[in-house]
Coordinates of C-alpha atoms in Angstrom, one line a residue:
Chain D
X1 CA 0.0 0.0 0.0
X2 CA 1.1 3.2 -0.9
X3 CA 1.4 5.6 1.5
X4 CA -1.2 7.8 -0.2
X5 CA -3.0 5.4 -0.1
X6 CA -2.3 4.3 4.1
X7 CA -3.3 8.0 4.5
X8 CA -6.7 7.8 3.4
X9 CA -7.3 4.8 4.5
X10 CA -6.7 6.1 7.9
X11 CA -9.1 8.8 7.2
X12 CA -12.0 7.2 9.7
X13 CA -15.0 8.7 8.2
X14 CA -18.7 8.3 9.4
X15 CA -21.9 9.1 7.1
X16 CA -22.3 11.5 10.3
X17 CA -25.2 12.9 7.9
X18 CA -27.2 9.8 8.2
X19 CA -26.9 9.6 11.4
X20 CA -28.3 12.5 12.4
X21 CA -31.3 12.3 10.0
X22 CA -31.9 8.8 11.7
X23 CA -31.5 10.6 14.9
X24 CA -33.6 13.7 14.5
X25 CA -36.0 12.6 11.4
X26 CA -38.1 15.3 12.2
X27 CA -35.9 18.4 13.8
X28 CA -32.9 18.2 11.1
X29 CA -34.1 19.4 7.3
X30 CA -32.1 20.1 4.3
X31 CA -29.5 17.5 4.9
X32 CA -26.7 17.5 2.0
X33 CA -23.1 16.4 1.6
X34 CA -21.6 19.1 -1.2
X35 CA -18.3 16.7 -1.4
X36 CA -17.1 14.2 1.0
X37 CA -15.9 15.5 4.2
X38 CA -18.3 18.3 4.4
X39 CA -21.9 18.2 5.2
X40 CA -25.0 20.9 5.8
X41 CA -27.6 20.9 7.5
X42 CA -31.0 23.2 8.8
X43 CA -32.4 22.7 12.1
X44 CA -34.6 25.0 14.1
X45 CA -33.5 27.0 17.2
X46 CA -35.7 24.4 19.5
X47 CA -34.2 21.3 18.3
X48 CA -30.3 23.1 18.0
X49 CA -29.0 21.5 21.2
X50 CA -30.3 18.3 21.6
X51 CA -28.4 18.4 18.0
X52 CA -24.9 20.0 19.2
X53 CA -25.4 18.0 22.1
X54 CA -25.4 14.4 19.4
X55 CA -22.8 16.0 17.0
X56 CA -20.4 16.4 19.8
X57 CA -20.8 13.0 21.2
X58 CA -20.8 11.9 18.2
X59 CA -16.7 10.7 18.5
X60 CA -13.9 11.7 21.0
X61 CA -12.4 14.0 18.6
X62 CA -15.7 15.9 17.7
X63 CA -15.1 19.5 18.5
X64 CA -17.1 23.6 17.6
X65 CA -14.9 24.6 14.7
X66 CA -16.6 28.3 15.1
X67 CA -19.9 30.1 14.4
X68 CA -20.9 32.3 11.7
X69 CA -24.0 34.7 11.0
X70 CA -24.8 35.4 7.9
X71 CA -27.6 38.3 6.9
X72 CA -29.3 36.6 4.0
X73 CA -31.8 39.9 4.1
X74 CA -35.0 38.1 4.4
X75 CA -33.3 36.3 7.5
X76 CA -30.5 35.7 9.5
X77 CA -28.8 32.6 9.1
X78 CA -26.3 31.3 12.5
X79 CA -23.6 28.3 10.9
X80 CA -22.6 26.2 13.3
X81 CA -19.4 24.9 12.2
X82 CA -18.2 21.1 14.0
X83 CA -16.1 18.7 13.3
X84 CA -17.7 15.9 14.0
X85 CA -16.9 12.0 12.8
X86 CA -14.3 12.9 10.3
X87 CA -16.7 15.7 8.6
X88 CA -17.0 19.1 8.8
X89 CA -20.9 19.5 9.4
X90 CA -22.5 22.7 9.3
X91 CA -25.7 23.5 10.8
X92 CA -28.2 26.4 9.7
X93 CA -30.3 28.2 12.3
X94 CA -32.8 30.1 10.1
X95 CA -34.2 33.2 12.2
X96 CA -36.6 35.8 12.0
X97 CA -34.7 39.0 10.5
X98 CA -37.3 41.1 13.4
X99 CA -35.8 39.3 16.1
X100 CA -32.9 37.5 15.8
X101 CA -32.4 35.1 19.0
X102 CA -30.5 31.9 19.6
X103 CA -29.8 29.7 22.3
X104 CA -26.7 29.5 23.6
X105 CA -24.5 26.4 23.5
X106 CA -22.0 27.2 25.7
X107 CA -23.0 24.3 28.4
X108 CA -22.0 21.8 25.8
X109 CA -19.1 23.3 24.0
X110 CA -17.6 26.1 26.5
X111 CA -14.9 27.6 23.4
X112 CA -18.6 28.8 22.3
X113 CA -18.4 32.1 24.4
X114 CA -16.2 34.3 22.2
X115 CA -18.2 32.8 19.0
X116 CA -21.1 34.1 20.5
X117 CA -20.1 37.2 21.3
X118 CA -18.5 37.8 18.2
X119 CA -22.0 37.4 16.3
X120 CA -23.7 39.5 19.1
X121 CA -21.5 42.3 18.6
X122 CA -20.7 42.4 14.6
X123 CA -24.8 40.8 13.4
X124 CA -26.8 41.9 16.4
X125 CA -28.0 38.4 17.2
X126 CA -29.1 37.8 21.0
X127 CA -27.9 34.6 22.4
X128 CA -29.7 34.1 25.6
X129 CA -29.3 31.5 28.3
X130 CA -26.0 32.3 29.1
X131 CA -26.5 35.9 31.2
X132 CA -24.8 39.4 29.4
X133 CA -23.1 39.3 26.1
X134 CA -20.2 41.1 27.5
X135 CA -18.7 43.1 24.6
X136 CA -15.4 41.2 22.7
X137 CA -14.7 43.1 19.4
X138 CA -16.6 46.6 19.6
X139 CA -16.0 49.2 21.7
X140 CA -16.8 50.0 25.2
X141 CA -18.1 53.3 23.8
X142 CA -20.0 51.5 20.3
X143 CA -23.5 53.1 20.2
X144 CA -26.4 50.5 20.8
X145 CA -28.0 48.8 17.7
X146 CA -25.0 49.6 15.1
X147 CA -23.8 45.8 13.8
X148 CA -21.5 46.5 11.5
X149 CA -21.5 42.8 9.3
X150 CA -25.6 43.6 9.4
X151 CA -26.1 44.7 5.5
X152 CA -28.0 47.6 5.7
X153 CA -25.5 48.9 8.1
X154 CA -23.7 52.2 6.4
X155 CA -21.5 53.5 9.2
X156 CA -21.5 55.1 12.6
X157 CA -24.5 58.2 12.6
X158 CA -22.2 60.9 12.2
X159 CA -19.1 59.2 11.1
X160 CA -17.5 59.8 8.0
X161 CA -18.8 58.9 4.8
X162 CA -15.4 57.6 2.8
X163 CA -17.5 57.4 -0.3
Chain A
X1 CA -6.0 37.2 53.7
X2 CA -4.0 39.2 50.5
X3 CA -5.6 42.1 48.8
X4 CA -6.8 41.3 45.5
X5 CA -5.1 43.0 42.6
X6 CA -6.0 43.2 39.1
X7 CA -3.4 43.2 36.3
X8 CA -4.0 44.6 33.0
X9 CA -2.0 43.8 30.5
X10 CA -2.4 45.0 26.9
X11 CA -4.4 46.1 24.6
X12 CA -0.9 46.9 23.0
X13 CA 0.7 43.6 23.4
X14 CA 4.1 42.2 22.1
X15 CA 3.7 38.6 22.3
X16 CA 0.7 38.4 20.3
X17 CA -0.2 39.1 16.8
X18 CA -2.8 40.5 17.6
X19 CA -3.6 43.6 20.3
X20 CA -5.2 42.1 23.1
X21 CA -6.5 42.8 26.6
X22 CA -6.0 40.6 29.2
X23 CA -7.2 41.4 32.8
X24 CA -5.7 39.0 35.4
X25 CA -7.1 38.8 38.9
X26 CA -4.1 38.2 41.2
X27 CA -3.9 37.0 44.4
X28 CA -0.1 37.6 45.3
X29 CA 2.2 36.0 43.1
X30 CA -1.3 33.9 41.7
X31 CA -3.7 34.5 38.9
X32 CA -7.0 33.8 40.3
X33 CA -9.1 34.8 37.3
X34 CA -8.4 36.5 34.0
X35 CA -11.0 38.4 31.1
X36 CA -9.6 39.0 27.9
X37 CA -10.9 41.7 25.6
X38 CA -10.7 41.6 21.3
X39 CA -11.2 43.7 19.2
X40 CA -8.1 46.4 19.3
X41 CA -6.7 45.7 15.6
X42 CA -10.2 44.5 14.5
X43 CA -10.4 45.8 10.9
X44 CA -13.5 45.1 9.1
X45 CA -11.7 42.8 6.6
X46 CA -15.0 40.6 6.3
X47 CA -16.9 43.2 5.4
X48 CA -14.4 45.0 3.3
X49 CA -14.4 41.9 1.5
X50 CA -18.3 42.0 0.6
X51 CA -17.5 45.5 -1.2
X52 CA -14.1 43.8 -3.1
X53 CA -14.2 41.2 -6.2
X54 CA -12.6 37.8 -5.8
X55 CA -9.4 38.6 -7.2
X56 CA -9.1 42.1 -4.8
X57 CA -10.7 39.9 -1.6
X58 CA -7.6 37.8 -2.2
X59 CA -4.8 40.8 -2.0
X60 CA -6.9 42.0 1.3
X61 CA -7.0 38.7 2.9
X62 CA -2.8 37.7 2.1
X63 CA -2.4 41.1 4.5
X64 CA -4.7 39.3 7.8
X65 CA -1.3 37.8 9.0
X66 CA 1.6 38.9 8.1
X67 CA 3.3 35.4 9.2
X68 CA 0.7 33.5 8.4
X69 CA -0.5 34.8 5.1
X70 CA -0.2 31.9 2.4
X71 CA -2.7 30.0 4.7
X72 CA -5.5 32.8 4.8
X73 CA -5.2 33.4 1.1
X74 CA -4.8 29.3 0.7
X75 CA -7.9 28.6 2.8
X76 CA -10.0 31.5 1.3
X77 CA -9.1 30.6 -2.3
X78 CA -10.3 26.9 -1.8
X79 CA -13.3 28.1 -0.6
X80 CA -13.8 30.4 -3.5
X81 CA -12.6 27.4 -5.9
X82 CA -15.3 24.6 -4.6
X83 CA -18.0 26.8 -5.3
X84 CA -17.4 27.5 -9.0
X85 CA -16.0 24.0 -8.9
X86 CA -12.5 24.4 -9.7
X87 CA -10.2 21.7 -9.4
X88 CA -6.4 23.2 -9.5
X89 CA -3.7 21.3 -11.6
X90 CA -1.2 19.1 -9.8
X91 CA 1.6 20.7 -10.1
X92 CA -0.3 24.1 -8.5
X93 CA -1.3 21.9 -5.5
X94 CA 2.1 20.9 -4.6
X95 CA 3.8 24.5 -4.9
X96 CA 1.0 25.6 -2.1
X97 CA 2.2 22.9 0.1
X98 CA 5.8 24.1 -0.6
X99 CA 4.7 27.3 0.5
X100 CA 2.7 26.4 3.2
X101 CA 5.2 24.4 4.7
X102 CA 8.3 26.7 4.5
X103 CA 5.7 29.4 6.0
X104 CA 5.4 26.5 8.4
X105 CA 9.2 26.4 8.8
X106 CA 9.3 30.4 9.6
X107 CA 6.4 30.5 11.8
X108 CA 7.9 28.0 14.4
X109 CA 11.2 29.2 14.1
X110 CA 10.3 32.8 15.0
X111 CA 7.9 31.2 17.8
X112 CA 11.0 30.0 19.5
X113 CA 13.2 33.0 19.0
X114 CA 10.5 34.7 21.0
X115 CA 10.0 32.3 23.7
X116 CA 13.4 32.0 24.3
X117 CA 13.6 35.7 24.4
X118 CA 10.2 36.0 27.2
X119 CA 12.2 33.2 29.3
X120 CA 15.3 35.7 29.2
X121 CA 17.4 33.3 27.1
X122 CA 18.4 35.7 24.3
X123 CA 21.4 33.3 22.7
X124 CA 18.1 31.1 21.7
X125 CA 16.8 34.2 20.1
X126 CA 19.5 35.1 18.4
X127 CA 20.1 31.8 16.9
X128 CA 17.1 30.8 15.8
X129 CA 16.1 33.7 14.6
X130 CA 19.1 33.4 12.4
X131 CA 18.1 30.5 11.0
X132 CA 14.9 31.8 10.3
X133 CA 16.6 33.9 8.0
X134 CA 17.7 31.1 5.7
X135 CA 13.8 30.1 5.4
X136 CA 12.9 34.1 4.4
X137 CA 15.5 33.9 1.7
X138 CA 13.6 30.5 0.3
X139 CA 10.5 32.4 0.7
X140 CA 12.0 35.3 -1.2
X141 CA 13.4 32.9 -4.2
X142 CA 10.0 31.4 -4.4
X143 CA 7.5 34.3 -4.5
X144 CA 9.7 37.7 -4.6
X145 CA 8.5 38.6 -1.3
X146 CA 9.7 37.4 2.2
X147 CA 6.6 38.0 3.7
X148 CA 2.8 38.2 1.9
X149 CA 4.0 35.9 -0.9
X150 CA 1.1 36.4 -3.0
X151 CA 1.8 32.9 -5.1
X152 CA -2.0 32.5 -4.8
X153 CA -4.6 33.3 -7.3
X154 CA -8.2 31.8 -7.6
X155 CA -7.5 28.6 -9.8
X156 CA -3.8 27.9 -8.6
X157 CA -0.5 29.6 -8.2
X158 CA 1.1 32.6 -9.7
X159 CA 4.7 31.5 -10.0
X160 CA 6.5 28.6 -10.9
X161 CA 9.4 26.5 -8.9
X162 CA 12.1 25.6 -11.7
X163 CA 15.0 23.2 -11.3
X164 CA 17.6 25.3 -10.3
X165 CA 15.6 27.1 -7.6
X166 CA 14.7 23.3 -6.2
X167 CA 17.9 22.7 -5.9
X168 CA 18.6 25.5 -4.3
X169 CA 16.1 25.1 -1.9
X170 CA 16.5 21.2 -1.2
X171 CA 20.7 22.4 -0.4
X172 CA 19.2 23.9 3.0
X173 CA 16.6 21.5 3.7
X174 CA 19.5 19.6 6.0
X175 CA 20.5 22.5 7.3
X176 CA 17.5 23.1 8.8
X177 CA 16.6 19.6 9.7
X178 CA 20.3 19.6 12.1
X179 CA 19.3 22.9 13.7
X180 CA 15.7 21.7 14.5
X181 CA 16.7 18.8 16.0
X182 CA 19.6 20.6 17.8
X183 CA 17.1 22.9 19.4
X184 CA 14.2 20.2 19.9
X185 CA 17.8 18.6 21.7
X186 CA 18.4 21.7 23.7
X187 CA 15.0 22.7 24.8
X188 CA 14.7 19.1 26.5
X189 CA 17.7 18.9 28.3
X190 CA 18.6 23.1 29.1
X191 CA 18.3 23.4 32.9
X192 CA 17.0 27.4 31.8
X193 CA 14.3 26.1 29.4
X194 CA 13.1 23.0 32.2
X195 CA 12.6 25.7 34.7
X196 CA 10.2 27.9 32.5
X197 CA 8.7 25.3 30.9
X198 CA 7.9 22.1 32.5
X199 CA 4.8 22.0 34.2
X200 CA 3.8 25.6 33.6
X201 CA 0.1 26.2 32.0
X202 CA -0.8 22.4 32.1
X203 CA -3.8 22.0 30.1
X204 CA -5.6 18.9 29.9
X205 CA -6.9 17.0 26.8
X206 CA -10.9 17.4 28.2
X207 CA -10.0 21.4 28.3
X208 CA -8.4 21.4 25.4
X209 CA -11.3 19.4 23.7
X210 CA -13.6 22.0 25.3
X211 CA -12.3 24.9 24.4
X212 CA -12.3 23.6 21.0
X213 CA -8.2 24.3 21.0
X214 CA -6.3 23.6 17.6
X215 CA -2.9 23.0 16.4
X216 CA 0.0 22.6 18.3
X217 CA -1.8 24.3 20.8
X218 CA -4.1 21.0 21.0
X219 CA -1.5 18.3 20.1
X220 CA 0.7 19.3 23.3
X221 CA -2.2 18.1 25.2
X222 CA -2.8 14.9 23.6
X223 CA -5.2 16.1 21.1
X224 CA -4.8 13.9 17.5
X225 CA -5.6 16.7 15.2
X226 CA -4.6 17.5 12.1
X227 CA -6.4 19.4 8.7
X228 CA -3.3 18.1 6.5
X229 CA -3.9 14.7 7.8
X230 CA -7.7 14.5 8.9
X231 CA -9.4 16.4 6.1
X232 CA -6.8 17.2 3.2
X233 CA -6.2 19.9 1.1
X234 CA -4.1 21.1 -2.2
X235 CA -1.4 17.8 -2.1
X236 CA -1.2 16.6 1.5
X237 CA -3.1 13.8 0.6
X238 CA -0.2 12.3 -0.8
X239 CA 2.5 13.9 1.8
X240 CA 4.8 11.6 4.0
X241 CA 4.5 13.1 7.3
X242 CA 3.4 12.1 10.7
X243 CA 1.3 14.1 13.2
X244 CA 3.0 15.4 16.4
X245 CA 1.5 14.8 19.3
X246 CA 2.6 15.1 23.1
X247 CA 0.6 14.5 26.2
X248 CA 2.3 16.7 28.8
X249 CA 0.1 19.3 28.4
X250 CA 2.5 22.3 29.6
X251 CA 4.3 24.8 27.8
X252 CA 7.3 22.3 27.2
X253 CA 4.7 19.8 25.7
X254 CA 3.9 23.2 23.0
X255 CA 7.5 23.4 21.8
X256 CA 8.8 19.9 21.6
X257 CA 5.1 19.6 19.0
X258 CA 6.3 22.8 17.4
X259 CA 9.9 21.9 16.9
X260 CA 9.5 18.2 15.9
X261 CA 6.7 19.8 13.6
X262 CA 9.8 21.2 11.8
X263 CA 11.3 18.0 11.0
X264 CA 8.1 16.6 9.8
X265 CA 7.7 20.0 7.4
X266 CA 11.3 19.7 6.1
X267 CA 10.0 15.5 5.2
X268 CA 7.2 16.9 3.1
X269 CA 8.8 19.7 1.5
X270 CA 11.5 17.2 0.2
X271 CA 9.0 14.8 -1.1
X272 CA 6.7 17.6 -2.5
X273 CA 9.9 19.1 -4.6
X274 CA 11.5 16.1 -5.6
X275 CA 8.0 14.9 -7.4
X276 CA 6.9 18.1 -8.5
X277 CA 4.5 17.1 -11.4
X278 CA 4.4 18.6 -14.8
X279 CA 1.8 20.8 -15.7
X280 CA -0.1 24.2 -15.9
X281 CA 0.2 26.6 -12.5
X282 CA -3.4 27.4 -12.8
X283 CA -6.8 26.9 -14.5
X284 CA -9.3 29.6 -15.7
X285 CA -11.2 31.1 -13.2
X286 CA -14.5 33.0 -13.7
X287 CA -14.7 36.7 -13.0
X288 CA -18.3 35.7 -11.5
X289 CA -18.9 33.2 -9.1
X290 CA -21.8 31.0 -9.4
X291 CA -24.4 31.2 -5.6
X292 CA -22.8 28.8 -3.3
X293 CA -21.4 28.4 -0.3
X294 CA -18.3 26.5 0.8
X295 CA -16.3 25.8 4.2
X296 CA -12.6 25.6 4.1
X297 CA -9.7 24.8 6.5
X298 CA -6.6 24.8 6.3
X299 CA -3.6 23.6 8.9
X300 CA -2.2 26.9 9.6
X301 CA 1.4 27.4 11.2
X302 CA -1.1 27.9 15.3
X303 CA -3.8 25.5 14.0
X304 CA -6.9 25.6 12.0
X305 CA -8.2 28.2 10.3
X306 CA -10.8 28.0 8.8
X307 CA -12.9 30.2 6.3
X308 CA -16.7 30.4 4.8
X309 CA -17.5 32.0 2.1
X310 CA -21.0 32.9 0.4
X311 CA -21.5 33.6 -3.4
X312 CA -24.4 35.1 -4.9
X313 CA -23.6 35.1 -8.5
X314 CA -22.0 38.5 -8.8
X315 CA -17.8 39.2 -9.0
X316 CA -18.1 40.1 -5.3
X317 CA -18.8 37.5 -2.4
X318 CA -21.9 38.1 -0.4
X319 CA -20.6 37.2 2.8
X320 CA -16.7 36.2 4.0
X321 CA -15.7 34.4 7.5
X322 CA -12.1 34.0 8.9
X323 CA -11.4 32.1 12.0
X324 CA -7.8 32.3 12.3
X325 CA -6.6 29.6 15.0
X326 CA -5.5 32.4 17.8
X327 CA -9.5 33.0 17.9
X328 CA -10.0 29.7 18.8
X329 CA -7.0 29.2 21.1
X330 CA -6.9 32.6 22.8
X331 CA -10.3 31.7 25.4
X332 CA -8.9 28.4 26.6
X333 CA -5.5 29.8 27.2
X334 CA -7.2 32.2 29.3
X335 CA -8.3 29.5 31.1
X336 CA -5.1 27.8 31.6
X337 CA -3.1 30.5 33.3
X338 CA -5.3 30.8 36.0
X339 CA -3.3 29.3 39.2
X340 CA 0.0 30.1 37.4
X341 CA 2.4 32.5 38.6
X342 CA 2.6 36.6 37.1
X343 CA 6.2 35.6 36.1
X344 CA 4.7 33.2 33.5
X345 CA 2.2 35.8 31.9
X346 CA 5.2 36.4 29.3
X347 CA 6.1 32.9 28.5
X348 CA 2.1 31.6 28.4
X349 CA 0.7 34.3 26.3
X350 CA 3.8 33.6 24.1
X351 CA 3.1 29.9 24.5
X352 CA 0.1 29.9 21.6
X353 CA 2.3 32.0 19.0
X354 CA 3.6 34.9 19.3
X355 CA 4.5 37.9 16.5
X356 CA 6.9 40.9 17.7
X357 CA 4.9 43.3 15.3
X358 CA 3.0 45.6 18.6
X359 CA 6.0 48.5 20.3
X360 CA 3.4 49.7 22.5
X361 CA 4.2 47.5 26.3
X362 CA 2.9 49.3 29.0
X363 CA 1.1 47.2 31.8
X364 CA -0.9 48.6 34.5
X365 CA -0.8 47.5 38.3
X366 CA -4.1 48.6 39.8
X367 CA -4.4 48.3 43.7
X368 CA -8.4 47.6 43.5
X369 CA -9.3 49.3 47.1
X370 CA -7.0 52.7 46.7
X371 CA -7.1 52.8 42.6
X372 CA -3.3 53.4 43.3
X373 CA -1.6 52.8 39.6
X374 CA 2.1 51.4 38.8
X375 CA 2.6 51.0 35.4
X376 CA 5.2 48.6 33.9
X377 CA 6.3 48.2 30.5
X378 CA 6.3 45.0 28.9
X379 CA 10.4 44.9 29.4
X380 CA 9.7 45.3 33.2
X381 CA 7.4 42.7 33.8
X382 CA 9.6 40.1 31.4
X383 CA 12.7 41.2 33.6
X384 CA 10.7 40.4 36.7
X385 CA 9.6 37.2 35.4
X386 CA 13.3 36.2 35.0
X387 CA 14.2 38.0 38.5
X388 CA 11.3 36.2 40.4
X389 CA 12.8 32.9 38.5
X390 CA 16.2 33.6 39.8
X391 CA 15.4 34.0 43.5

């Protein structure tokens, strides 16, 4: 055997994908491998959880890669990035552009807290269950209810316009 | 019982790339707590990118790290490349792995110039930054540029490696394979390096896993991660290297991974140039990229980064994310300094990977009843570190 060949054999990869559908046939929607070793998924706020909470027992190696918000304009979108049985899965949260709120998942996966600050200060999105969203990347002086990543965000009021 | 004090120490910080705050609850000699603030060199590049095309997202993202550049630009053009489903020629897979590892090389090199220089063992310094030298001027022979390479372009690489330059660069490959294992030799067995090191910061596998740690962050605690191995990218698929992995846990665990690391890069990058394939550097890429959306990582020099990107359809990506492996290593560090001594702030905050960029040192001793300030400069609280070590 090559060694090429020694290397992926050693790649110990789980259709993770299918187990979670088996798992959660009814909370996990929109499941889809683009290529191997990366996998997408939706799931709603309620069920998110129960699903970090599978994904990361999933193996001994599984671990929160990060966590991204997205504004898709007509909603927010959170990705929840793990690696999880030899597969970088991604799970949607699709949420209501209005009001934007997720759980958090800090209890489970504790390298969660700057993530979820990060997307609190840059996209506005509330994370509750886990008492104040101490800033992390804004500043102590940042007015309330400017997120800068948000797209219809244009600047500080009364900064200045570079064109 | 001993008045609490708190420490600050940054925003402007040496040992990190970026500015950081870090507020350290001391009891006595002991940190008791710590709360770390982001943020200070935060500078929109995500969103900068939204207004850029692909090509001019590229340029801005090569300038995120200044050590670490070929992996941003690496990570975010294989992002960028699955969506319009690109596959890059061979021979253009191999050159980033060339790149990627002699960035490696530099990276870990520069790492222990500094942490020799926190622990107050400046020869160390000296030395290997020297040697770091010799992997600049590869860099430079490669790309043009010792730092921000640019050999990256959406599709493959922008320069090629001909014979005489890979012989060139294969002439110091044993060079550098004797000094790293000198040093991996020396940091073992040095009486000065045992005292800073050993048992400093311990961090356990279950933290480490918590935290989500990567890198050789994670490896010095027993973690078995690796992108290049686990999930592979550009050529490492067919790369002869082993992961490096230490369960000690402490700051010595952090530089045997990141020295022995070296040997392993210095295996692949003679494989990788002695079967260079034949072939184009690049395919054509599209000025517009199709809607998609794609995840990539990429085994940077202080773990995983990794980077999401969102096409709509237009020249210009909808959304960019970059989580560069001090985001994801900074919060559990935090973590691991509490019960350790002041003397070891330098040494532990250099422990994840340091970059000597910041001039601005100045630390602030609060008295929390009176308000009563003394400020230090970075310089002073290093030279007390190595004092207090002394005594």
């Amino acid at each position: 055997m090559s060694f090429a060949e020694q290397q992926q054999s050693d790649l110990s990869r789980k259709d993770i994908l299918a187990d979670l559908c088996a798992q959660f046939p009814d909370e996990v929607s929109g499941a889809v491998s683009t290529r191997p070793g990366r996998a997408w998924a939706e799931v709603s706020k309620e069920a998110l959880h129960r699903v970090v909470e599978f994904l990361l027992g999933c193996d001994d190696k599984a671990y929160l890669s990060t966590i991204t918000a997205v504004d898709a304009q007509e909603e927010f979108q959170v990705l929840y990035h793990f690696w999880a049985g030899g597969t970088e899965v991604t799970l949607r949260v699709k949420l209501d552009h209005n009001n934007p709120v997720v759980p958090t998942i800090m209890d489970l996966a504790p390298g969660a807290n700057f993530y979820e600050r990060e997307i609190h200060d840059l996209m506005g999105i509330e994370v509750t269950g886990r008492g104040e969203l101490k800033r992390l990347i804004v500043t102590d002086d940042w007015p309330e209810g400017n997120h800068p990543l948000r797209k219809d965000w244009k600047g500080l009021p009364g900064g200045e316009d570079d064109g | 019982m001993m008045a609490k004090y708190t420490l600050p120490v940054g925003p402007q910080h040496p040992a990190l790339k970026e500015p950081e705050s870090f507020w350290f609850k001391v009891e006595g000699e002991v940190i008791v707590d710590v709360d770390i603030r982001l943020g200070y060199n935060h500078r929109g590049i995500e969103k900068a990118c939204e207004s850029r095309n692909y090509i001019q997202c590229l340029y801005l993202i090569e300038r995120i790290c200044g050590i670490c550049s070929h992996s941003h630009t690496t990570a975010f053009a294989q992002c960028v490349e699955e969506i319009a489903g690109l596959e890059i020629p061979a021979r253009a897979k191999y050159i980033r792995v060339i790149v990627g590892e002699l960035e490696r090389l530099h990276s870990h090199l520069l790492w222990l110039g500094v942490a020799g220089h926190e622990i107050g063992f400046d020869t160390l310094f000296m030395y290997s930054w020297r040697d770091r030298e010799a992997v600049l001027d590869l860099l430079e022979l490669i790309t043009g540029n010792r730092v921000n390479y640019a050999i990256n372009t959406i599709g493959g690489v922008r320069r090629d490696i001909d014979g005489p330059k890979r012989e060139q660069i294969l002439s110091q490959l044993d060079l550098l394979a004797d000094r790293a294992k000198f040093y991996a030799d020396l940091v073992t067995t040095d009486s000065t390096c045992l005292a800073r090191l050993e048992n400093v910061a311990k961090f356990s596998a279950e933290q480490a896993r918590a935290f989500g740690t990567v890198g050789p962050t994670a490896r010095a605690s027993g973690i078995d991660l690796d992108v290049r191995r686990d999930d592979p990218y550009a050529a490492y698929g067919e790369m002869p290297f082993k992961v490096i992995i230490s369960d000690r846990g402490d700051l010595l665990g952090r530089a045997i991974v990141r020295l022995e690391e070296i040997g392993e890069s210095i295996k692949i990058l003679k494989y990788a140039l002695q079967n260079l394939p034949d072939g184009p550097l690049t395919v054509k890429a599209p000025r517009k990229v199709p809607a998609g959306e794609a995840v990539s990582r990429y085994e940077a020099p202080r773990g995983e980064d990794i980077h999401y990107v969102r096409a709509d359809g237009s020249d210009h990506p909808e959304r960019v994310k970059v989580r560069a492996p001090t985001m994801a290593n900074i919060y559990a560090i935090g973590e691991s300094m509490k019960g350790s001594y002041v003397a070891d702030i330098p040494i532990i905050i250099a422990s994840i990977d340091p970059c000597f960029s910041c001039t601005d040192r100045m630390i602030k001793i609060v008295r929390q009843e009176s308000g009563e300030a003394r400020t230090m400069t970075w310089e002073e609280l290093r030279q007390y570190g190595i004092r207090w070590y002394q005594q």
